[in-house]
Short mmCIF file of C-alpha atoms and ligand atoms in Angstrom, two decimals:
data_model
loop_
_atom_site.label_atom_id
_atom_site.label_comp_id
_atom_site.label_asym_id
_atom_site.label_seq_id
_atom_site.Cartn_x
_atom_site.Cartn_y
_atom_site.Cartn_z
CA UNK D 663 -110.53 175.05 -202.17
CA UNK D 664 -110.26 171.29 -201.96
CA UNK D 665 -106.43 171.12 -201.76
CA UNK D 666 -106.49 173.99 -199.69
CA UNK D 667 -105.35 173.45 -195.60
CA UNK D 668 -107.80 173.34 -192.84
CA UNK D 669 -106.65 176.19 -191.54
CA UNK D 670 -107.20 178.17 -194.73
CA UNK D 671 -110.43 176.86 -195.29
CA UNK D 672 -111.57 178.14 -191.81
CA UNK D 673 -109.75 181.69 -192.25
CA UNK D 674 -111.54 181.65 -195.22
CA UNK D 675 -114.79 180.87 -193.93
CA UNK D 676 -114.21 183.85 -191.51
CA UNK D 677 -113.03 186.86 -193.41
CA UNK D 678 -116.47 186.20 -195.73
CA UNK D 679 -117.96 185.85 -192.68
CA UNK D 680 -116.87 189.32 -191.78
CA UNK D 681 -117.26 190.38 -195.20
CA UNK D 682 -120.70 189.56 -196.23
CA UNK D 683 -122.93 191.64 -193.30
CA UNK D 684 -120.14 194.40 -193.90
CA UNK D 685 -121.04 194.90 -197.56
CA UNK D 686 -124.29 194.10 -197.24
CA UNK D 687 -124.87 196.49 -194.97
CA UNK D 688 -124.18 198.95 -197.57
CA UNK D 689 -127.42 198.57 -199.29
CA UNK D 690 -130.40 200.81 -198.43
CA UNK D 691 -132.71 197.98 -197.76
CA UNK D 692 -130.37 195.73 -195.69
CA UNK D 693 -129.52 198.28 -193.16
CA UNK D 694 -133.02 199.75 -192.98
CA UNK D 695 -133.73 199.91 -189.01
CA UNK D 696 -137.23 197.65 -187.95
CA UNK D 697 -137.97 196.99 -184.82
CA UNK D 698 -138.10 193.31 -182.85
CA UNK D 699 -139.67 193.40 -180.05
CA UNK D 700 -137.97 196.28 -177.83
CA UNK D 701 -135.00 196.59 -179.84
CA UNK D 702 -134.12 197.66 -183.19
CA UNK D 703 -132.08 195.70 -185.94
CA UNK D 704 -131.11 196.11 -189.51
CA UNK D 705 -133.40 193.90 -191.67
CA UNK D 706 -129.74 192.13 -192.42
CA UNK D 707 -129.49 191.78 -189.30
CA UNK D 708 -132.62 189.96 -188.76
CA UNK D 709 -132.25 187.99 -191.68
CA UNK D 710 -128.88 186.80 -190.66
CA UNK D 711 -130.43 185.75 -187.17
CA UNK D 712 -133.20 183.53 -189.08
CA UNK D 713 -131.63 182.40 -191.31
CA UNK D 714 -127.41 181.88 -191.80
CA UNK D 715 -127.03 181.95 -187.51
CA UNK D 716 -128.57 178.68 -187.11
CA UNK D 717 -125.92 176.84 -189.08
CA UNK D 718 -123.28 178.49 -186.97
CA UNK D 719 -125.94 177.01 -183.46
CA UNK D 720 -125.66 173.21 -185.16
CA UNK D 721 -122.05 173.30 -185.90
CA UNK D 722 -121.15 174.44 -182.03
CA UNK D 723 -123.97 171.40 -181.16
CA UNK D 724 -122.13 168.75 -182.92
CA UNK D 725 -119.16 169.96 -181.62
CA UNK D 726 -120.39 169.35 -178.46
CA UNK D 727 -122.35 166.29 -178.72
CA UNK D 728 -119.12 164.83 -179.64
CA UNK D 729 -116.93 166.11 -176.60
CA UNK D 730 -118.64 164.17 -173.65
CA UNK D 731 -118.23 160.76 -175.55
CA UNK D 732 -115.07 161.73 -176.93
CA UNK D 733 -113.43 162.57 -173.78
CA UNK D 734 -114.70 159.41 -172.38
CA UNK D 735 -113.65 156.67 -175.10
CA UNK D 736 -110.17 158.83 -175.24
CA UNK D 737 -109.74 159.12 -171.55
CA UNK D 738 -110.58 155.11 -170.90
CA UNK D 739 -108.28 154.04 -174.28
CA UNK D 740 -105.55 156.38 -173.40
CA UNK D 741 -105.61 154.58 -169.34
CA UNK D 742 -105.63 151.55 -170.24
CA UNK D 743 -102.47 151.78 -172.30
CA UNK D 744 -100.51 153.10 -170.08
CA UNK D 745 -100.75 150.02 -167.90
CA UNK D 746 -98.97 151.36 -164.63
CA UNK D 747 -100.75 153.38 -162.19
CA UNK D 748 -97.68 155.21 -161.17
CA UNK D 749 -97.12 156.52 -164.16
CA UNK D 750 -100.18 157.82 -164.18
CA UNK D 751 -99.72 159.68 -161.05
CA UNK D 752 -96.34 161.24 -162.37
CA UNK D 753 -98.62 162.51 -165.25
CA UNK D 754 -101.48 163.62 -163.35
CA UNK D 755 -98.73 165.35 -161.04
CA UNK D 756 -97.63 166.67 -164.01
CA UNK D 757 -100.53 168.28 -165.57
CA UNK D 758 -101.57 170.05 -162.16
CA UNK D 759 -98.33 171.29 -161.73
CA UNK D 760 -98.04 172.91 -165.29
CA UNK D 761 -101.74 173.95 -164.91
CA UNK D 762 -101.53 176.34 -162.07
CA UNK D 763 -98.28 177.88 -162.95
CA UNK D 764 -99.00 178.60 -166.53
CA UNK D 765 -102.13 180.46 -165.07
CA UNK D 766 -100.15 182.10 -162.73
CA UNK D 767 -98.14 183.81 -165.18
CA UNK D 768 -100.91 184.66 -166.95
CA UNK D 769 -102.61 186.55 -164.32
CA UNK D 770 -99.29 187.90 -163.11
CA UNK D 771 -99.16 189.37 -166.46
CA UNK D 772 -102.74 190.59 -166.37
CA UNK D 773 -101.92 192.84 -163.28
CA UNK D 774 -98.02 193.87 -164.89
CA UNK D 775 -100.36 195.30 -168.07
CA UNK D 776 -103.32 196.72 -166.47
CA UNK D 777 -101.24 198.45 -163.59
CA UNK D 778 -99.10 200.07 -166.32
CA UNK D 779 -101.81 200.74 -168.97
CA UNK D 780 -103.94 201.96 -166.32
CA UNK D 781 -107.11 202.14 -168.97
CA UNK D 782 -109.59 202.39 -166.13
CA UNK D 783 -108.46 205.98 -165.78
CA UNK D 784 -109.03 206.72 -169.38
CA UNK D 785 -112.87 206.48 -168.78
CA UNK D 786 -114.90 209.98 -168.42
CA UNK D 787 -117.29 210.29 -165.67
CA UNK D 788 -119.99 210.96 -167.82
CA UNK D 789 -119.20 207.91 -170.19
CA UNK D 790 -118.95 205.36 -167.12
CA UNK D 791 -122.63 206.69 -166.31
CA UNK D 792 -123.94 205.84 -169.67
CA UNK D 793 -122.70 202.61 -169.46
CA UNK D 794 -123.64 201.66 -166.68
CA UNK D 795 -127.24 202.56 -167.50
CA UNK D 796 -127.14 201.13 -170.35
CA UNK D 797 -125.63 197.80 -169.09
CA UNK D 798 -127.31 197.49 -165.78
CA UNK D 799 -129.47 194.66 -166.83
CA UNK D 800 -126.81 192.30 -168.33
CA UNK D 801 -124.77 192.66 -165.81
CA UNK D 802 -127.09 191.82 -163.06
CA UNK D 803 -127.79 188.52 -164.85
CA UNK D 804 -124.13 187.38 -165.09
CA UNK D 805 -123.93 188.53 -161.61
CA UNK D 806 -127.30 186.56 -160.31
CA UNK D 807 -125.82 183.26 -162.19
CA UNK D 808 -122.53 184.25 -159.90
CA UNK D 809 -124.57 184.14 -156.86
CA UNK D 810 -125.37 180.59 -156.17
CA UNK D 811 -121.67 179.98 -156.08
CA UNK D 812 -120.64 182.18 -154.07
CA UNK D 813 -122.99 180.84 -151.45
CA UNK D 814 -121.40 177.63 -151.47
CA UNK D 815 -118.57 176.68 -148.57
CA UNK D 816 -114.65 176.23 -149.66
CA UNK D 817 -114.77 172.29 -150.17
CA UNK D 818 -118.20 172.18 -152.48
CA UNK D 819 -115.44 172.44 -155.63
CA UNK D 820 -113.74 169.25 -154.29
CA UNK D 821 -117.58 167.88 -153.29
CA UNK D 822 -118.62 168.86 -156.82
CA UNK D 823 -115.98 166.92 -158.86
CA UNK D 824 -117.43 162.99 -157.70
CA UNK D 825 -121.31 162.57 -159.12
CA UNK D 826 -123.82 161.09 -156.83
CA UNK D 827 -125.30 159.89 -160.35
CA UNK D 828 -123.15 159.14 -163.83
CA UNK D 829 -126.11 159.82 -165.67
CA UNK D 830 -127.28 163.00 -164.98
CA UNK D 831 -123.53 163.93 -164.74
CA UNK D 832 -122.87 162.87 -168.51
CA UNK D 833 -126.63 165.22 -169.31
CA UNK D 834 -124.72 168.47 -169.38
CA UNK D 835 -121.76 169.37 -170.73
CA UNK D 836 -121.35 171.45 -167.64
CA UNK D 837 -120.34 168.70 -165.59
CA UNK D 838 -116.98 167.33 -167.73
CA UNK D 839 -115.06 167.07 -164.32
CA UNK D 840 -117.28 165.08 -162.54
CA UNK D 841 -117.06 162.99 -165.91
CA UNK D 842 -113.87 162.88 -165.54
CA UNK D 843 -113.53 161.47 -162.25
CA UNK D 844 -115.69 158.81 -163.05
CA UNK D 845 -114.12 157.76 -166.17
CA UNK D 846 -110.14 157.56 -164.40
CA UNK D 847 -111.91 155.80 -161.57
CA UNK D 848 -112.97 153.17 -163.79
CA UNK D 849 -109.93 153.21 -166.02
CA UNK D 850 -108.02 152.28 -162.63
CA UNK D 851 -109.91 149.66 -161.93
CA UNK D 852 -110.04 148.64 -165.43
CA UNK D 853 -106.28 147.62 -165.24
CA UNK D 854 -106.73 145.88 -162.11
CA UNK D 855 -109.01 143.41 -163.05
CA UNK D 856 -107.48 140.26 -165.33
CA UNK D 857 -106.34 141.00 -168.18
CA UNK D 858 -108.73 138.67 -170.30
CA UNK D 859 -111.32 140.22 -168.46
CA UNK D 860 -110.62 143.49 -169.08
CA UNK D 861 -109.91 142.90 -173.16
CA UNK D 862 -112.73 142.83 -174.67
CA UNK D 863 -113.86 146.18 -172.58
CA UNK D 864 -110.82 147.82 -174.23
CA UNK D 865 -111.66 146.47 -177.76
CA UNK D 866 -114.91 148.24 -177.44
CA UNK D 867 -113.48 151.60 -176.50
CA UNK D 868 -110.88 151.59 -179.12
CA UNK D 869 -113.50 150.83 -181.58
CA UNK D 870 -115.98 153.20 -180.10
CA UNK D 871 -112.82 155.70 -180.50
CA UNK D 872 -112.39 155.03 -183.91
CA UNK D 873 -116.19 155.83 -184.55
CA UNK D 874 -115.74 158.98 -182.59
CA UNK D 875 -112.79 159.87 -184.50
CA UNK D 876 -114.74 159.85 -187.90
CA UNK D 877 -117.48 161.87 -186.95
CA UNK D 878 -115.12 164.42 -185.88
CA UNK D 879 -113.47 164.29 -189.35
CA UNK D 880 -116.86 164.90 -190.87
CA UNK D 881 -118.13 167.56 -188.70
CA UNK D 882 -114.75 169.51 -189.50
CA UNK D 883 -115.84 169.07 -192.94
CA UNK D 884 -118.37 171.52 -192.84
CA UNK D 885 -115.97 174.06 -190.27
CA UNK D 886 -115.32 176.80 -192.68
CA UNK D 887 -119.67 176.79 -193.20
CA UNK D 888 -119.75 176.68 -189.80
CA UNK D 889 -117.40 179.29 -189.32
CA UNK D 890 -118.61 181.41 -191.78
CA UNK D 891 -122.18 181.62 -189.92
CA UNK D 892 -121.12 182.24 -186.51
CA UNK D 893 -118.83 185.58 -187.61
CA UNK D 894 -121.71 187.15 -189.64
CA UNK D 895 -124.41 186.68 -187.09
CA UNK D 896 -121.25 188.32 -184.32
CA UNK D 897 -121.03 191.00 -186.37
CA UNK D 898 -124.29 192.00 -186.83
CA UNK D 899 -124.68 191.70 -183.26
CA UNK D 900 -121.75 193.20 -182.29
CA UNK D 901 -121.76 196.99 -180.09
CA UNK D 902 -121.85 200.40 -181.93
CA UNK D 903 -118.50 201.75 -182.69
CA UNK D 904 -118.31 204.37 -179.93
CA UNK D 905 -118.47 202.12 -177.09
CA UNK D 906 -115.59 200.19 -178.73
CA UNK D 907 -113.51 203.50 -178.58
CA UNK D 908 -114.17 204.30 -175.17
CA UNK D 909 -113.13 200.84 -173.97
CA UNK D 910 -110.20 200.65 -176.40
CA UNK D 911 -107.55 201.17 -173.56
CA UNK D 912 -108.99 197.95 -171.67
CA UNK D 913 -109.60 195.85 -174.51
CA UNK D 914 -105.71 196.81 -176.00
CA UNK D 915 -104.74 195.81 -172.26
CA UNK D 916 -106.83 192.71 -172.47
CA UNK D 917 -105.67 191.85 -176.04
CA UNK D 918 -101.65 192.63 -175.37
CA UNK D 919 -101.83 190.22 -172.57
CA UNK D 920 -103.48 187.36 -174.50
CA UNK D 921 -101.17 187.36 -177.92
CA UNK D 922 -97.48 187.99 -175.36
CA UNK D 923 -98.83 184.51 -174.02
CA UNK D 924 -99.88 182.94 -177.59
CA UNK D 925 -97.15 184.94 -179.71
CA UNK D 926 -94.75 184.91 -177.18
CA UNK D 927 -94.13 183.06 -174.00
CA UNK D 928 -95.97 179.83 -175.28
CA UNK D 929 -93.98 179.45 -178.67
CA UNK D 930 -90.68 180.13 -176.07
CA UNK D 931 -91.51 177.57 -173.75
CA UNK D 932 -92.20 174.72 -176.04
CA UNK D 933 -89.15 175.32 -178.32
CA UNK D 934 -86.88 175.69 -174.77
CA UNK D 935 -88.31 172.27 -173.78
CA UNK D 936 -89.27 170.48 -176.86
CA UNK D 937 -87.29 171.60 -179.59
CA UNK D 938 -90.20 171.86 -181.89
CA UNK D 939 -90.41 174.89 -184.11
CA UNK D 940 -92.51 178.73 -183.68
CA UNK D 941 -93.95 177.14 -187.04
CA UNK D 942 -94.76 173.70 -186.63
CA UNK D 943 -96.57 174.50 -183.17
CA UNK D 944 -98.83 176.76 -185.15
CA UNK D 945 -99.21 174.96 -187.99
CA UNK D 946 -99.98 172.07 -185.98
CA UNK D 947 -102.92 173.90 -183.70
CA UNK D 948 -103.90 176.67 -185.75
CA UNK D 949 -107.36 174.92 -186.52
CA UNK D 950 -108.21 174.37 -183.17
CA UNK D 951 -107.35 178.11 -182.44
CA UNK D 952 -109.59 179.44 -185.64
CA UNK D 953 -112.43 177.64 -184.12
CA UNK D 954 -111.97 178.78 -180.36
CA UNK D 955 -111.55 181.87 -181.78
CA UNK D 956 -115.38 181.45 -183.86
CA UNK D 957 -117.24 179.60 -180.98
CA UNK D 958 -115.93 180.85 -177.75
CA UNK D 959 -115.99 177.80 -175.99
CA UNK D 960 -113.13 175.39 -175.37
CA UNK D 961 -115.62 172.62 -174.80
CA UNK D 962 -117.00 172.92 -178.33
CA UNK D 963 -113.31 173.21 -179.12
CA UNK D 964 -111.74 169.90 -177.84
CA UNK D 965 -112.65 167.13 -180.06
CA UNK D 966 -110.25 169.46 -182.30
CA UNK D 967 -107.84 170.29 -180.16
CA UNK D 968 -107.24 166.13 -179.34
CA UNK D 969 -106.95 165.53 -182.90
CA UNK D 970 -104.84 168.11 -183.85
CA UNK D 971 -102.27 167.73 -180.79
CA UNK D 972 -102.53 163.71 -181.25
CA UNK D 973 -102.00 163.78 -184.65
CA UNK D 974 -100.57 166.71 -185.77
CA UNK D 975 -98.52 167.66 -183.32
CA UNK D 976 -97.35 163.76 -181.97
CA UNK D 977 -98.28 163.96 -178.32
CA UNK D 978 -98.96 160.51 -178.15
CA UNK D 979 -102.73 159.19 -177.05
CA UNK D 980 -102.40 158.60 -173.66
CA UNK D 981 -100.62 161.66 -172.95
CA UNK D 982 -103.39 163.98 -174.58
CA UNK D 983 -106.41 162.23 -174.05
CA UNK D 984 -105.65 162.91 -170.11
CA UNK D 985 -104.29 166.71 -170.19
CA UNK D 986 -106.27 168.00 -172.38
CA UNK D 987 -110.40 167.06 -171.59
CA UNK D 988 -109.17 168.19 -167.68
CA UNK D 989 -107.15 171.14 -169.10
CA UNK D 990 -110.67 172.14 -171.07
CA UNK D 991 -111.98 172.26 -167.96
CA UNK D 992 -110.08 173.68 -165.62
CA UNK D 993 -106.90 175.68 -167.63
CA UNK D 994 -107.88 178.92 -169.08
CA UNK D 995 -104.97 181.12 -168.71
CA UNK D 996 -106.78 183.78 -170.96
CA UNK D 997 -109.42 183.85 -168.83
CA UNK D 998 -107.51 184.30 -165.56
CA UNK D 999 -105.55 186.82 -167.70
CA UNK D 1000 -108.56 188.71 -168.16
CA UNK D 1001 -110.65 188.61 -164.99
CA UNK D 1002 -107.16 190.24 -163.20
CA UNK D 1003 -107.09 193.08 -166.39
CA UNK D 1004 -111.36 193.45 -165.57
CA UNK D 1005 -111.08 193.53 -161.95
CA UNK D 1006 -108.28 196.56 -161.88
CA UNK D 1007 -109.79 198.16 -164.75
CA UNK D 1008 -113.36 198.54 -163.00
CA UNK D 1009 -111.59 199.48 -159.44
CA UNK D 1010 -109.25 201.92 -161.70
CA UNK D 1011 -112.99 203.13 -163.32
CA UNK D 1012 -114.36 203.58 -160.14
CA UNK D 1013 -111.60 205.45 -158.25
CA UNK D 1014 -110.75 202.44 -156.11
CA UNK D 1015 -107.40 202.34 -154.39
CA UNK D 1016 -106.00 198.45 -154.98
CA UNK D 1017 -103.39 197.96 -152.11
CA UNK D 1018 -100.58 195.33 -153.04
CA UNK D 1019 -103.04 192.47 -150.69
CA UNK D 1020 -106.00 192.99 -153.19
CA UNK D 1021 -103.86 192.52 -155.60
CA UNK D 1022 -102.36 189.30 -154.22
CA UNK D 1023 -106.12 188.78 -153.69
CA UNK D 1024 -106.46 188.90 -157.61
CA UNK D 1025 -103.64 186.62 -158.35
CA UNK D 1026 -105.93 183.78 -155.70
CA UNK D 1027 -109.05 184.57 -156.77
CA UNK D 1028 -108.73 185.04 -160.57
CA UNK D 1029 -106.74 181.51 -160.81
CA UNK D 1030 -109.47 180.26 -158.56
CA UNK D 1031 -112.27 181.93 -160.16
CA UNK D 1032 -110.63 180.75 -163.70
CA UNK D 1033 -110.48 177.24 -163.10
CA UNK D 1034 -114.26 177.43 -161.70
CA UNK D 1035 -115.32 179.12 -165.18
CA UNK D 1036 -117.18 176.59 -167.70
CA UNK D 1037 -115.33 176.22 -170.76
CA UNK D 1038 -118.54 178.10 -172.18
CA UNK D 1039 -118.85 181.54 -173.73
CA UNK D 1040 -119.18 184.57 -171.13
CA UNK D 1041 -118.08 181.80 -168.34
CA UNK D 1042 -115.18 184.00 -167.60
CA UNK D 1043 -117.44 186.88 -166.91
CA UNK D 1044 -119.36 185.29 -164.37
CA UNK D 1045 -116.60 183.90 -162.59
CA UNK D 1046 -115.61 187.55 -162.39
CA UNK D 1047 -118.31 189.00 -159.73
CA UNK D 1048 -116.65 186.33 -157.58
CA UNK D 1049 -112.73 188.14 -158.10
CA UNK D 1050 -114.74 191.71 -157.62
CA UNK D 1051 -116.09 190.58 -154.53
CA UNK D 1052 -112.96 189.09 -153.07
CA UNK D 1053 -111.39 192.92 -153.32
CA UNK D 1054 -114.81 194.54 -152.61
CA UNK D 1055 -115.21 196.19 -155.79
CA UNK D 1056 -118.60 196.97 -156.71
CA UNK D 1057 -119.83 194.35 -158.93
CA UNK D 1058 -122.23 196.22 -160.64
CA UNK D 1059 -118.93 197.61 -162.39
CA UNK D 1060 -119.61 194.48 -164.71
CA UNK D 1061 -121.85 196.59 -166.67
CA UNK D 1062 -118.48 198.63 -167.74
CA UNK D 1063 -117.13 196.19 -169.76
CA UNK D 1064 -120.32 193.96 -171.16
CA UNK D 1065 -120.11 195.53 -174.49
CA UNK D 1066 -116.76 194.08 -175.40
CA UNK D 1067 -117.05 190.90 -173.55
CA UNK D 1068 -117.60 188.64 -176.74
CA UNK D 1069 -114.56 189.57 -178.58
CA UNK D 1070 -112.49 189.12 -175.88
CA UNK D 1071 -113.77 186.46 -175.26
CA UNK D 1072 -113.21 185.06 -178.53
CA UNK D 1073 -109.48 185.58 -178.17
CA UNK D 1074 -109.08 184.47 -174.48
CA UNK D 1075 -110.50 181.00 -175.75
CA UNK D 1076 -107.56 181.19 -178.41
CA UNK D 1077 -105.27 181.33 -175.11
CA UNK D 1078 -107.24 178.80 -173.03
CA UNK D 1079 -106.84 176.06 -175.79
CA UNK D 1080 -103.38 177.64 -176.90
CA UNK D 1081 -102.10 176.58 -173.83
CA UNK D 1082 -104.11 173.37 -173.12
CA UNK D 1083 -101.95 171.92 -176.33
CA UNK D 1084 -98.82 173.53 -174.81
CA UNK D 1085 -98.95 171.73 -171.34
CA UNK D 1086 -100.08 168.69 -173.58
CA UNK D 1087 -96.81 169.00 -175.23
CA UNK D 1088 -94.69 169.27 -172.41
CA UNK D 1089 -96.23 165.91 -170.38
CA UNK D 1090 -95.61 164.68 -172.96
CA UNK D 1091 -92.36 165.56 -173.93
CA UNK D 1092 -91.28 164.73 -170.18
CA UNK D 1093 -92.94 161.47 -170.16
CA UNK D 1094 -91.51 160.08 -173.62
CA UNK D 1095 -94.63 160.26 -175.29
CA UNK D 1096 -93.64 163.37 -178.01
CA UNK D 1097 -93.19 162.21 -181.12
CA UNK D 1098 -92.87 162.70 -185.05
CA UNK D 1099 -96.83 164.35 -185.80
CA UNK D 1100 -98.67 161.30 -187.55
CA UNK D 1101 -100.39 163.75 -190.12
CA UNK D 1102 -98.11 166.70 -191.84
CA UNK D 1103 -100.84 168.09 -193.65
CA UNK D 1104 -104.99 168.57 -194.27
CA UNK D 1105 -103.98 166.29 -197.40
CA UNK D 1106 -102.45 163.81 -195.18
CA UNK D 1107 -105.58 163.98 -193.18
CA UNK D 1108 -108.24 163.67 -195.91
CA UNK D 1109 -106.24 160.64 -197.26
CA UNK D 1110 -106.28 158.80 -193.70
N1 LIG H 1394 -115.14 181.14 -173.33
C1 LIG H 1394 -114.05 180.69 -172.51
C2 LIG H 1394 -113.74 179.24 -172.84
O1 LIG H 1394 -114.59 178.50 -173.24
C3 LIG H 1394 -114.34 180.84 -171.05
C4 LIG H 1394 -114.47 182.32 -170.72
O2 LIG H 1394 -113.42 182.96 -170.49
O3 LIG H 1394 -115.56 182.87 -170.75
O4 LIG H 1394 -112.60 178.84 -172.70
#
């Protein structure tokens, strides 16, 4: 195990994680019914809750305790060194530009699937009943947490992104792009002050980033543990096997979408523009896709993502420590993907008509809606009432796909970070800043 790979280690790590409740759960006494308060759960299923889940709850935390100082040190170190502000425009310019369109093409492929799939008409009458009954309540939560911002005028995005206060802004990891903002503000002015001046500031941060740096090497020590508790407490949680059938045309549409992006049209575009290999693209992210894939949640997902696309990949510091903490934030292209597959698939479910302008509608809103979406699990889903509004479906339609919503979630946060590292790749490649990977292997890694 100790010469293995990361990315071993964490596939690992999941398939016993998958494994263990699974056989388990073939013991009389483990999947014994008892009940917890309303509902009923195995007694494995309970155990696993008490006891394994928490270790999955404080990996995700120290994942995330490390991504608001990370992105900070990162973000000020990789600034400063680039010394010119117009450069950093280009590259700002850049990364928009690259943003939006990849998540155009992701929703445009959302709508190509779902309008030829059609899995909304695959859905009985009498099943869309039962789960809507048996959904109601979820769904109205996601869509109450919906509410507040959709009662908000067109600028309060733009409004929200400068912080009348840095410190509450850096409390909650909800607020990365008002963290953001502050942090290139003072970067700028960091370079404009004299240089003597502005030295030993920059000393700091590269030492701080060092620090940072380390911790992140030892909490992705105890990844494949990590791992390993957040799959067995999914699947005991995870919905009875006949609600996974009925939604298996959606969730195939959902899921075809997401791996033509990772399997296809990523891989494509960076080889076209980079040169660099199907392989060593995977073999350089894979890690950070094992653990979207666990968590759910880019944000608990970037300190790896920066280390494996700085070091393992070569996109050089100041390149990624820009693109990627903003693409966290506002690129999920399997999210968008998604909430265009959702929205048609509940209008499809409910009969509704979708003329080529709510379409169009889609494409605006689920971009919009995706870029809004925390980089959170279930974000995506809330973001959602706000696309089903925009084409006046009913939003209690939620409710139709609730039960599948964490696996595909899972996977959509493969894409989000997936193609996070790909724009990463191609500033950088366009800015001069992709070179050889520093670190070939886990070995290579362990040794540094
Ligand atoms: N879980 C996704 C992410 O963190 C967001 C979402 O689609 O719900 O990237």
């Amino acid at each position: 195990m100790k010469n293995l790979e990361l990315h071993w280690k964490i596939l690992i790590g999941m398939a016993l994680g998958v494994l263990f409740p699974i056989i388990l759960l073939q013991i009389p006494s483990f999947s014994e019914e008892v009940m917890v308060g309303e509902k009923s759960f195995t007694k494995l299923g309970v155990f696993i809750t008490d006891w394994i889940k928490p270790f999955g709850t404080i990996f995700i935390n120290a994942l995330k305790l490390i991504a608001v100082p990370l992105i900070i040190v990162s973000l000020i170190k990789g600034i400063s060194e680039i010394e010119d502000i117009s450069k950093l425009s280009k590259m700002g310019g850049r990364t928009v530009g690259l943003y939006v369109a990849s998540t155009l093409i992701a929703v445009t492929i959302g709508l190509v699937i779902v309008n030829l799939v059609k899995p909304g008409t695959t859905i009985t009458e009498e099943t869309r009943q039962e789960i809507l009954l048996e959904f109601e309540g979820d769904a109205q939560k996601k869509i109450d947490m919906a509410s507040g911002q959709k009662s908000e005028g067109p600028l309060q995005a733009v409004v929200d992104l400068v912080p009348s206060n840095i410190f509450s802004a850096l409390t909650s990891n909800k607020n990365m792009l008002q963290v953001i903002f502050f942090v290139i503000f003072f970067s700028i002015c960091l370079l404009r002050i004299p240089s003597e001046k502005a030295q030993p500031v920059k000393k700091f941060f590269d030492g701080l980033n060092e620090i940072i740096l380390k911790m992140i090497d030892f909490i992705m020590i105890c990844a494949p543990y990590g791992v390993f508790a957040l799959m067995a407490t999914l699947i005991v949680q995870s919905p009875g096997i006949e609600l996974i059938i009925a939604l298996l045309w959606y969730s195939l549409s959902v899921l075809i979408g997401l791996a033509l992006l990772v399997f296809l049209i990523y891989p494509l575009i960076v080889k076209t523009y980079t040169g660099r290999s199907y392989a060593s693209f995977f073999k350089g992210i894979s890690p950070a896709q094992l653990l979207a894939f666990s968590t759910s949640s880019s944000a608990a997902t970037l300190p790896v993502t920066m280390e494996r696309v700085t070091e393992h990949i070569g996109v050089e510091e100041e390149v990624s420590s820009f693109v990627l903490p903003i693409g966290a934030t506002v690129n999920m292209d399997g999210t968008s993907l998604y909430q265009a597959v959702a929205a048609v698939f509940i209008a499809q479910a409910f009969d509704i008509d979708l003329s080529l302008g709510a379409q169009l509608t889609i494409v605006l809103t689920a971009t919009l809606a995706s870029i809004g979406s925390a980089a959170v699990p279930s974000a995506g889903m809330v973001m959602l009432v706000i696309v089903l509004g925009a084409i006046n479906v009913p939003e209690a339609g939620l409710a139709l796909i609730f039960a599948v919503d964490r696996p595909l979630d899972m996977c959509r946060t493969v894409v989000n970070v997936t193609g996070d590292a790909m724009v990463a790749m191609l500033v950088g490649k366009s800015m001069g800043k992709l070179g050889e990977p520093k670190i070939k292997n886990w070995d290579d890694f362990e040794k540094a």
